[in-house]
Amino acid sequence: MKHHDLDKAYVSPYDKFLFEYDATHPKTASQIKEIEKHQKIAKMRDDKEYKTDESEIWEGF
């Protein structure tokens, strides 16, 4: 059985179109919220000194 190497540098025309579209159009409000959410998650994961303030959520409960 022969192993055929895949072209790992191949970029489909659809991917090229989407990359160019993203580069030329501004992000939507929902995209910005998702980016901010994932940046916060990454910060909480990577920064062991990060403290969350849980008092707002449970205040008055």
mmCIF file with all atom_site columns, N, CA and C in Angstrom:
data_model
loop_
_atom_site.group_PDB
_atom_site.id
_atom_site.type_symbol
_atom_site.label_atom_id
_atom_site.label_alt_id
_atom_site.label_comp_id
_atom_site.label_asym_id
_atom_site.label_entity_id
_atom_site.label_seq_id
_atom_site.pdbx_PDB_ins_code
_atom_site.Cartn_x
_atom_site.Cartn_y
_atom_site.Cartn_z
_atom_site.occupancy
_atom_site.B_iso_or_equiv
_atom_site.pdbx_formal_charge
_atom_site.auth_seq_id
_atom_site.auth_comp_id
_atom_site.auth_asym_id
_atom_site.auth_atom_id
_atom_site.pdbx_PDB_model_num
ATOM 1   N N  . MET A 1 1  ? 0.850   -1.183 0.000  1.00 0.00 ? 1  MET A N  1
ATOM 2   C CA . MET A 1 1  ? 0.000   0.000  0.000  1.00 0.00 ? 1  MET A CA 1
ATOM 3   C C  . MET A 1 1  ? 0.892   1.242  0.000  1.00 0.00 ? 1  MET A C  1
ATOM 4   N N  . LYS A 1 2  ? 0.670   2.106  -0.954 1.00 0.00 ? 2  LYS A N  1
ATOM 5   C CA . LYS A 1 2  ? 1.472   3.324  -1.059 1.00 0.00 ? 2  LYS A CA 1
ATOM 6   C C  . LYS A 1 2  ? 0.813   4.449  -0.276 1.00 0.00 ? 2  LYS A C  1
ATOM 7   N N  . HIS A 1 3  ? 1.643   5.254  0.327  1.00 0.00 ? 3  HIS A N  1
ATOM 8   C CA . HIS A 1 3  ? 1.146   6.442  1.017  1.00 0.00 ? 3  HIS A CA 1
ATOM 9   C C  . HIS A 1 3  ? 1.357   7.635  0.095  1.00 0.00 ? 3  HIS A C  1
ATOM 10  N N  . HIS A 1 4  ? 0.299   8.318  -0.185 1.00 0.00 ? 4  HIS A N  1
ATOM 11  C CA . HIS A 1 4  ? 0.397   9.513  -1.011 1.00 0.00 ? 4  HIS A CA 1
ATOM 12  C C  . HIS A 1 4  ? 0.421   10.716 -0.091 1.00 0.00 ? 4  HIS A C  1
ATOM 13  N N  . ASP A 1 5  ? 1.417   11.555 -0.311 1.00 0.00 ? 5  ASP A N  1
ATOM 14  C CA . ASP A 1 5  ? 1.513   12.761 0.501  1.00 0.00 ? 5  ASP A CA 1
ATOM 15  C C  . ASP A 1 5  ? 0.444   13.751 0.070  1.00 0.00 ? 5  ASP A C  1
ATOM 16  N N  . LEU A 1 6  ? -0.207  14.315 1.044  1.00 0.00 ? 6  LEU A N  1
ATOM 17  C CA . LEU A 1 6  ? -1.194  15.345 0.770  1.00 0.00 ? 6  LEU A CA 1
ATOM 18  C C  . LEU A 1 6  ? -0.490  16.680 0.624  1.00 0.00 ? 6  LEU A C  1
ATOM 19  N N  . ASP A 1 7  ? -1.024  17.513 -0.242 1.00 0.00 ? 7  ASP A N  1
ATOM 20  C CA . ASP A 1 7  ? -0.481  18.864 -0.393 1.00 0.00 ? 7  ASP A CA 1
ATOM 21  C C  . ASP A 1 7  ? -1.005  19.696 0.764  1.00 0.00 ? 7  ASP A C  1
ATOM 22  N N  . LYS A 1 8  ? -0.211  19.851 1.799  1.00 0.00 ? 8  LYS A N  1
ATOM 23  C CA . LYS A 1 8  ? -0.649  20.544 3.008  1.00 0.00 ? 8  LYS A CA 1
ATOM 24  C C  . LYS A 1 8  ? -0.651  22.056 2.847  1.00 0.00 ? 8  LYS A C  1
ATOM 25  N N  . ALA A 1 9  ? -0.052  22.552 1.775  1.00 0.00 ? 9  ALA A N  1
ATOM 26  C CA . ALA A 1 9  ? -0.034  23.989 1.535  1.00 0.00 ? 9  ALA A CA 1
ATOM 27  C C  . ALA A 1 9  ? -1.197  24.424 0.640  1.00 0.00 ? 9  ALA A C  1
ATOM 28  N N  . TYR A 1 10 ? -2.023  23.481 0.220  1.00 0.00 ? 10 TYR A N  1
ATOM 29  C CA . TYR A 1 10 ? -3.141  23.788 -0.667 1.00 0.00 ? 10 TYR A CA 1
ATOM 30  C C  . TYR A 1 10 ? -4.176  24.643 0.052  1.00 0.00 ? 10 TYR A C  1
ATOM 31  N N  . VAL A 1 11 ? -4.624  25.691 -0.635 1.00 0.00 ? 11 VAL A N  1
ATOM 32  C CA . VAL A 1 11 ? -5.692  26.546 -0.121 1.00 0.00 ? 11 VAL A CA 1
ATOM 33  C C  . VAL A 1 11 ? -6.782  26.564 -1.182 1.00 0.00 ? 11 VAL A C  1
ATOM 34  N N  . SER A 1 12 ? -7.967  26.174 -0.790 1.00 0.00 ? 12 SER A N  1
ATOM 35  C CA . SER A 1 12 ? -9.065  26.089 -1.750 1.00 0.00 ? 12 SER A CA 1
ATOM 36  C C  . SER A 1 12 ? -9.495  27.485 -2.188 1.00 0.00 ? 12 SER A C  1
ATOM 37  N N  . PRO A 1 13 ? -10.146 27.581 -3.339 1.00 0.00 ? 13 PRO A N  1
ATOM 38  C CA . PRO A 1 13 ? -10.654 28.879 -3.795 1.00 0.00 ? 13 PRO A CA 1
ATOM 39  C C  . PRO A 1 13 ? -11.656 29.480 -2.810 1.00 0.00 ? 13 PRO A C  1
ATOM 40  N N  . TYR A 1 14 ? -12.407 28.625 -2.137 1.00 0.00 ? 14 TYR A N  1
ATOM 41  C CA . TYR A 1 14 ? -13.371 29.112 -1.149 1.00 0.00 ? 14 TYR A CA 1
ATOM 42  C C  . TYR A 1 14 ? -12.653 29.751 0.033  1.00 0.00 ? 14 TYR A C  1
ATOM 43  N N  . ASP A 1 15 ? -11.591 29.094 0.493  1.00 0.00 ? 15 ASP A N  1
ATOM 44  C CA . ASP A 1 15 ? -10.814 29.655 1.598  1.00 0.00 ? 15 ASP A CA 1
ATOM 45  C C  . ASP A 1 15 ? -10.172 30.983 1.203  1.00 0.00 ? 15 ASP A C  1
ATOM 46  N N  . LYS A 1 16 ? -9.670  31.062 -0.031 1.00 0.00 ? 16 LYS A N  1
ATOM 47  C CA . LYS A 1 16 ? -9.075  32.316 -0.513 1.00 0.00 ? 16 LYS A CA 1
ATOM 48  C C  . LYS A 1 16 ? -10.124 33.423 -0.515 1.00 0.00 ? 16 LYS A C  1
ATOM 49  N N  . PHE A 1 17 ? -11.314 33.107 -1.036 1.00 0.00 ? 17 PHE A N  1
ATOM 50  C CA . PHE A 1 17 ? -12.385 34.097 -1.079 1.00 0.00 ? 17 PHE A CA 1
ATOM 51  C C  . PHE A 1 17 ? -12.751 34.569 0.320  1.00 0.00 ? 17 PHE A C  1
ATOM 52  N N  . LEU A 1 18 ? -12.928 33.629 1.254  1.00 0.00 ? 18 LEU A N  1
ATOM 53  C CA . LEU A 1 18 ? -13.316 33.995 2.618  1.00 0.00 ? 18 LEU A CA 1
ATOM 54  C C  . LEU A 1 18 ? -12.225 34.797 3.316  1.00 0.00 ? 18 LEU A C  1
ATOM 55  N N  . PHE A 1 19 ? -10.962 34.446 3.091  1.00 0.00 ? 19 PHE A N  1
ATOM 56  C CA . PHE A 1 19 ? -9.857  35.193 3.684  1.00 0.00 ? 19 PHE A CA 1
ATOM 57  C C  . PHE A 1 19 ? -9.848  36.632 3.171  1.00 0.00 ? 19 PHE A C  1
ATOM 58  N N  . GLU A 1 20 ? -10.017 36.805 1.851  1.00 0.00 ? 20 GLU A N  1
ATOM 59  C CA . GLU A 1 20 ? -10.049 38.147 1.266  1.00 0.00 ? 20 GLU A CA 1
ATOM 60  C C  . GLU A 1 20 ? -11.269 38.924 1.751  1.00 0.00 ? 20 GLU A C  1
ATOM 61  N N  . TYR A 1 21 ? -12.402 38.251 1.853  1.00 0.00 ? 21 TYR A N  1
ATOM 62  C CA . TYR A 1 21 ? -13.622 38.903 2.333  1.00 0.00 ? 21 TYR A CA 1
ATOM 63  C C  . TYR A 1 21 ? -13.433 39.404 3.764  1.00 0.00 ? 21 TYR A C  1
ATOM 64  N N  . ASP A 1 22 ? -12.876 38.551 4.624  1.00 0.00 ? 22 ASP A N  1
ATOM 65  C CA . ASP A 1 22 ? -12.639 38.945 6.016  1.00 0.00 ? 22 ASP A CA 1
ATOM 66  C C  . ASP A 1 22 ? -11.665 40.113 6.116  1.00 0.00 ? 22 ASP A C  1
ATOM 67  N N  . ALA A 1 23 ? -10.696 40.162 5.214  1.00 0.00 ? 23 ALA A N  1
ATOM 68  C CA . ALA A 1 23 ? -9.692  41.227 5.251  1.00 0.00 ? 23 ALA A CA 1
ATOM 69  C C  . ALA A 1 23 ? -10.260 42.567 4.790  1.00 0.00 ? 23 ALA A C  1
ATOM 70  N N  . THR A 1 24 ? -11.305 42.543 3.958  1.00 0.00 ? 24 THR A N  1
ATOM 71  C CA . THR A 1 24 ? -11.817 43.789 3.387  1.00 0.00 ? 24 THR A CA 1
ATOM 72  C C  . THR A 1 24 ? -13.127 44.266 4.009  1.00 0.00 ? 24 THR A C  1
ATOM 73  N N  . HIS A 1 25 ? -13.730 43.469 4.864  1.00 0.00 ? 25 HIS A N  1
ATOM 74  C CA . HIS A 1 25 ? -15.002 43.852 5.474  1.00 0.00 ? 25 HIS A CA 1
ATOM 75  C C  . HIS A 1 25 ? -14.859 43.927 6.990  1.00 0.00 ? 25 HIS A C  1
ATOM 76  N N  . PRO A 1 26 ? -15.535 44.895 7.618  1.00 0.00 ? 26 PRO A N  1
ATOM 77  C CA . PRO A 1 26 ? -15.444 45.011 9.082  1.00 0.00 ? 26 PRO A CA 1
ATOM 78  C C  . PRO A 1 26 ? -16.174 43.859 9.772  1.00 0.00 ? 26 PRO A C  1
ATOM 79  N N  . LYS A 1 27 ? -15.762 43.585 10.981 1.00 0.00 ? 27 LYS A N  1
ATOM 80  C CA . LYS A 1 27 ? -16.392 42.530 11.781 1.00 0.00 ? 27 LYS A CA 1
ATOM 81  C C  . LYS A 1 27 ? -17.772 42.994 12.238 1.00 0.00 ? 27 LYS A C  1
ATOM 82  N N  . THR A 1 28 ? -18.697 42.053 12.344 1.00 0.00 ? 28 THR A N  1
ATOM 83  C CA . THR A 1 28 ? -20.032 42.367 12.846 1.00 0.00 ? 28 THR A CA 1
ATOM 84  C C  . THR A 1 28 ? -19.982 42.449 14.370 1.00 0.00 ? 28 THR A C  1
ATOM 85  N N  . ALA A 1 29 ? -21.046 42.964 14.957 1.00 0.00 ? 29 ALA A N  1
ATOM 86  C CA . ALA A 1 29 ? -21.109 43.091 16.416 1.00 0.00 ? 29 ALA A CA 1
ATOM 87  C C  . ALA A 1 29 ? -21.010 41.721 17.084 1.00 0.00 ? 29 ALA A C  1
ATOM 88  N N  . SER A 1 30 ? -21.658 40.720 16.511 1.00 0.00 ? 30 SER A N  1
ATOM 89  C CA . SER A 1 30 ? -21.607 39.382 17.113 1.00 0.00 ? 30 SER A CA 1
ATOM 90  C C  . SER A 1 30 ? -20.212 38.768 16.987 1.00 0.00 ? 30 SER A C  1
ATOM 91  N N  . GLN A 1 31 ? -19.512 39.032 15.880 1.00 0.00 ? 31 GLN A N  1
ATOM 92  C CA . GLN A 1 31 ? -18.146 38.534 15.733 1.00 0.00 ? 31 GLN A CA 1
ATOM 93  C C  . GLN A 1 31 ? -17.223 39.181 16.761 1.00 0.00 ? 31 GLN A C  1
ATOM 94  N N  . ILE A 1 32 ? -17.398 40.467 16.989 1.00 0.00 ? 32 ILE A N  1
ATOM 95  C CA . ILE A 1 32 ? -16.580 41.180 17.969 1.00 0.00 ? 32 ILE A CA 1
ATOM 96  C C  . ILE A 1 32 ? -16.823 40.615 19.363 1.00 0.00 ? 32 ILE A C  1
ATOM 97  N N  . LYS A 1 33 ? -18.101 40.354 19.699 1.00 0.00 ? 33 LYS A N  1
ATOM 98  C CA . LYS A 1 33 ? -18.416 39.774 21.013 1.00 0.00 ? 33 LYS A CA 1
ATOM 99  C C  . LYS A 1 33 ? -17.779 38.396 21.173 1.00 0.00 ? 33 LYS A C  1
ATOM 100 N N  . GLU A 1 34 ? -17.816 37.580 20.125 1.00 0.00 ? 34 GLU A N  1
ATOM 101 C CA . GLU A 1 34 ? -17.200 36.249 20.181 1.00 0.00 ? 34 GLU A CA 1
ATOM 102 C C  . GLU A 1 34 ? -15.686 36.352 20.366 1.00 0.00 ? 34 GLU A C  1
ATOM 103 N N  . ILE A 1 35 ? -15.054 37.271 19.643 1.00 0.00 ? 35 ILE A N  1
ATOM 104 C CA . ILE A 1 35 ? -13.606 37.466 19.769 1.00 0.00 ? 35 ILE A CA 1
ATOM 105 C C  . ILE A 1 35 ? -13.259 37.881 21.189 1.00 0.00 ? 35 ILE A C  1
ATOM 106 N N  . GLU A 1 36 ? -14.010 38.837 21.736 1.00 0.00 ? 36 GLU A N  1
ATOM 107 C CA . GLU A 1 36 ? -13.758 39.299 23.106 1.00 0.00 ? 36 GLU A CA 1
ATOM 108 C C  . GLU A 1 36 ? -13.981 38.170 24.114 1.00 0.00 ? 36 GLU A C  1
ATOM 109 N N  . LYS A 1 37 ? -15.023 37.372 23.899 1.00 0.00 ? 37 LYS A N  1
ATOM 110 C CA . LYS A 1 37 ? -15.317 36.257 24.804 1.00 0.00 ? 37 LYS A CA 1
ATOM 111 C C  . LYS A 1 37 ? -14.160 35.262 24.830 1.00 0.00 ? 37 LYS A C  1
ATOM 112 N N  . HIS A 1 38 ? -13.655 34.918 23.653 1.00 0.00 ? 38 HIS A N  1
ATOM 113 C CA . HIS A 1 38 ? -12.583 33.936 23.589 1.00 0.00 ? 38 HIS A CA 1
ATOM 114 C C  . HIS A 1 38 ? -11.252 34.504 24.078 1.00 0.00 ? 38 HIS A C  1
ATOM 115 N N  . GLN A 1 39 ? -11.044 35.817 23.921 1.00 0.00 ? 39 GLN A N  1
ATOM 116 C CA . GLN A 1 39 ? -9.852  36.436 24.494 1.00 0.00 ? 39 GLN A CA 1
ATOM 117 C C  . GLN A 1 39 ? -9.897  36.358 26.016 1.00 0.00 ? 39 GLN A C  1
ATOM 118 N N  . LYS A 1 40 ? -11.083 36.576 26.595 1.00 0.00 ? 40 LYS A N  1
ATOM 119 C CA . LYS A 1 40 ? -11.241 36.490 28.044 1.00 0.00 ? 40 LYS A CA 1
ATOM 120 C C  . LYS A 1 40 ? -11.002 35.059 28.521 1.00 0.00 ? 40 LYS A C  1
ATOM 121 N N  . ILE A 1 41 ? -11.551 34.090 27.791 1.00 0.00 ? 41 ILE A N  1
ATOM 122 C CA . ILE A 1 41 ? -11.354 32.685 28.150 1.00 0.00 ? 41 ILE A CA 1
ATOM 123 C C  . ILE A 1 41 ? -9.869  32.328 28.100 1.00 0.00 ? 41 ILE A C  1
ATOM 124 N N  . ALA A 1 42 ? -9.168  32.782 27.063 1.00 0.00 ? 42 ALA A N  1
ATOM 125 C CA . ALA A 1 42 ? -7.738  32.490 26.936 1.00 0.00 ? 42 ALA A CA 1
ATOM 126 C C  . ALA A 1 42 ? -6.956  33.135 28.069 1.00 0.00 ? 42 ALA A C  1
ATOM 127 N N  . LYS A 1 43 ? -7.337  34.358 28.454 1.00 0.00 ? 43 LYS A N  1
ATOM 128 C CA . LYS A 1 43 ? -6.656  35.039 29.556 1.00 0.00 ? 43 LYS A CA 1
ATOM 129 C C  . LYS A 1 43 ? -6.880  34.288 30.862 1.00 0.00 ? 43 LYS A C  1
ATOM 130 N N  . MET A 1 44 ? -8.100  33.852 31.107 1.00 0.00 ? 44 MET A N  1
ATOM 131 C CA . MET A 1 44 ? -8.401  33.103 32.325 1.00 0.00 ? 44 MET A CA 1
ATOM 132 C C  . MET A 1 44 ? -7.637  31.776 32.347 1.00 0.00 ? 44 MET A C  1
ATOM 133 N N  . ARG A 1 45 ? -7.480  31.165 31.185 1.00 0.00 ? 45 ARG A N  1
ATOM 134 C CA . ARG A 1 45 ? -6.769  29.890 31.099 1.00 0.00 ? 45 ARG A CA 1
ATOM 135 C C  . ARG A 1 45 ? -5.260  30.068 31.295 1.00 0.00 ? 45 ARG A C  1
ATOM 136 N N  . ASP A 1 46 ? -4.694  31.118 30.691 1.00 0.00 ? 46 ASP A N  1
ATOM 137 C CA . ASP A 1 46 ? -3.242  31.284 30.660 1.00 0.00 ? 46 ASP A CA 1
ATOM 138 C C  . ASP A 1 46 ? -2.672  32.052 31.839 1.00 0.00 ? 46 ASP A C  1
ATOM 139 N N  . ASP A 1 47 ? -3.469  32.919 32.465 1.00 0.00 ? 47 ASP A N  1
ATOM 140 C CA . ASP A 1 47 ? -2.970  33.761 33.550 1.00 0.00 ? 47 ASP A CA 1
ATOM 141 C C  . ASP A 1 47 ? -3.439  33.186 34.881 1.00 0.00 ? 47 ASP A C  1
ATOM 142 N N  . LYS A 1 48 ? -2.533  32.516 35.581 1.00 0.00 ? 48 LYS A N  1
ATOM 143 C CA . LYS A 1 48 ? -2.946  31.876 36.835 1.00 0.00 ? 48 LYS A CA 1
ATOM 144 C C  . LYS A 1 48 ? -3.244  32.897 37.924 1.00 0.00 ? 48 LYS A C  1
ATOM 145 N N  . GLU A 1 49 ? -2.835  34.143 37.747 1.00 0.00 ? 49 GLU A N  1
ATOM 146 C CA . GLU A 1 49 ? -3.110  35.201 38.718 1.00 0.00 ? 49 GLU A CA 1
ATOM 147 C C  . GLU A 1 49 ? -4.473  35.858 38.476 1.00 0.00 ? 49 GLU A C  1
ATOM 148 N N  . TYR A 1 50 ? -5.144  35.504 37.383 1.00 0.00 ? 50 TYR A N  1
ATOM 149 C CA . TYR A 1 50 ? -6.421  36.118 37.019 1.00 0.00 ? 50 TYR A CA 1
ATOM 150 C C  . TYR A 1 50 ? -7.479  35.781 38.064 1.00 0.00 ? 50 TYR A C  1
ATOM 151 N N  . LYS A 1 51 ? -8.144  36.795 38.546 1.00 0.00 ? 51 LYS A N  1
ATOM 152 C CA . LYS A 1 51 ? -9.196  36.608 39.552 1.00 0.00 ? 51 LYS A CA 1
ATOM 153 C C  . LYS A 1 51 ? -10.530 37.048 38.956 1.00 0.00 ? 51 LYS A C  1
ATOM 154 N N  . THR A 1 52 ? -11.545 36.242 39.152 1.00 0.00 ? 52 THR A N  1
ATOM 155 C CA . THR A 1 52 ? -12.887 36.628 38.729 1.00 0.00 ? 52 THR A CA 1
ATOM 156 C C  . THR A 1 52 ? -13.636 37.158 39.937 1.00 0.00 ? 52 THR A C  1
ATOM 157 N N  . ASP A 1 53 ? -14.474 38.130 39.695 1.00 0.00 ? 53 ASP A N  1
ATOM 158 C CA . ASP A 1 53 ? -15.269 38.716 40.768 1.00 0.00 ? 53 ASP A CA 1
ATOM 159 C C  . ASP A 1 53 ? -16.651 38.078 40.730 1.00 0.00 ? 53 ASP A C  1
ATOM 160 N N  . GLU A 1 54 ? -16.878 37.101 41.561 1.00 0.00 ? 54 GLU A N  1
ATOM 161 C CA . GLU A 1 54 ? -18.148 36.379 41.570 1.00 0.00 ? 54 GLU A CA 1
ATOM 162 C C  . GLU A 1 54 ? -19.197 37.056 42.438 1.00 0.00 ? 54 GLU A C  1
ATOM 163 N N  . SER A 1 55 ? -18.849 38.141 43.111 1.00 0.00 ? 55 SER A N  1
ATOM 164 C CA . SER A 1 55 ? -19.804 38.786 44.009 1.00 0.00 ? 55 SER A CA 1
ATOM 165 C C  . SER A 1 55 ? -20.992 39.378 43.247 1.00 0.00 ? 55 SER A C  1
ATOM 166 N N  . GLU A 1 56 ? -20.786 39.833 42.013 1.00 0.00 ? 56 GLU A N  1
ATOM 167 C CA . GLU A 1 56 ? -21.891 40.405 41.237 1.00 0.00 ? 56 GLU A CA 1
ATOM 168 C C  . GLU A 1 56 ? -22.959 39.353 40.950 1.00 0.00 ? 56 GLU A C  1
ATOM 169 N N  . ILE A 1 57 ? -22.529 38.172 40.584 1.00 0.00 ? 57 ILE A N  1
ATOM 170 C CA . ILE A 1 57 ? -23.475 37.131 40.202 1.00 0.00 ? 57 ILE A CA 1
ATOM 171 C C  . ILE A 1 57 ? -24.314 36.692 41.401 1.00 0.00 ? 57 ILE A C  1
ATOM 172 N N  . TRP A 1 58 ? -23.679 36.495 42.549 1.00 0.00 ? 58 TRP A N  1
ATOM 173 C CA . TRP A 1 58 ? -24.356 35.919 43.703 1.00 0.00 ? 58 TRP A CA 1
ATOM 174 C C  . TRP A 1 58 ? -24.833 36.960 44.702 1.00 0.00 ? 58 TRP A C  1
ATOM 175 N N  . GLU A 1 59 ? -24.623 38.232 44.403 1.00 0.00 ? 59 GLU A N  1
ATOM 176 C CA . GLU A 1 59 ? -25.041 39.283 45.324 1.00 0.00 ? 59 GLU A CA 1
ATOM 177 C C  . GLU A 1 59 ? -26.564 39.304 45.434 1.00 0.00 ? 59 GLU A C  1
ATOM 178 N N  . GLY A 1 60 ? -27.083 39.213 46.629 1.00 0.00 ? 60 GLY A N  1
ATOM 179 C CA . GLY A 1 60 ? -28.519 39.254 46.849 1.00 0.00 ? 60 GLY A CA 1
ATOM 180 C C  . GLY A 1 60 ? -29.232 37.946 46.569 1.00 0.00 ? 60 GLY A C  1
ATOM 181 N N  . PHE A 1 61 ? -28.502 36.886 46.438 1.00 0.00 ? 61 PHE A N  1
ATOM 182 C CA . PHE A 1 61 ? -29.108 35.589 46.144 1.00 0.00 ? 61 PHE A CA 1
ATOM 183 C C  . PHE A 1 61 ? -29.500 34.895 47.427 1.00 0.00 ? 61 PHE A C  1
#
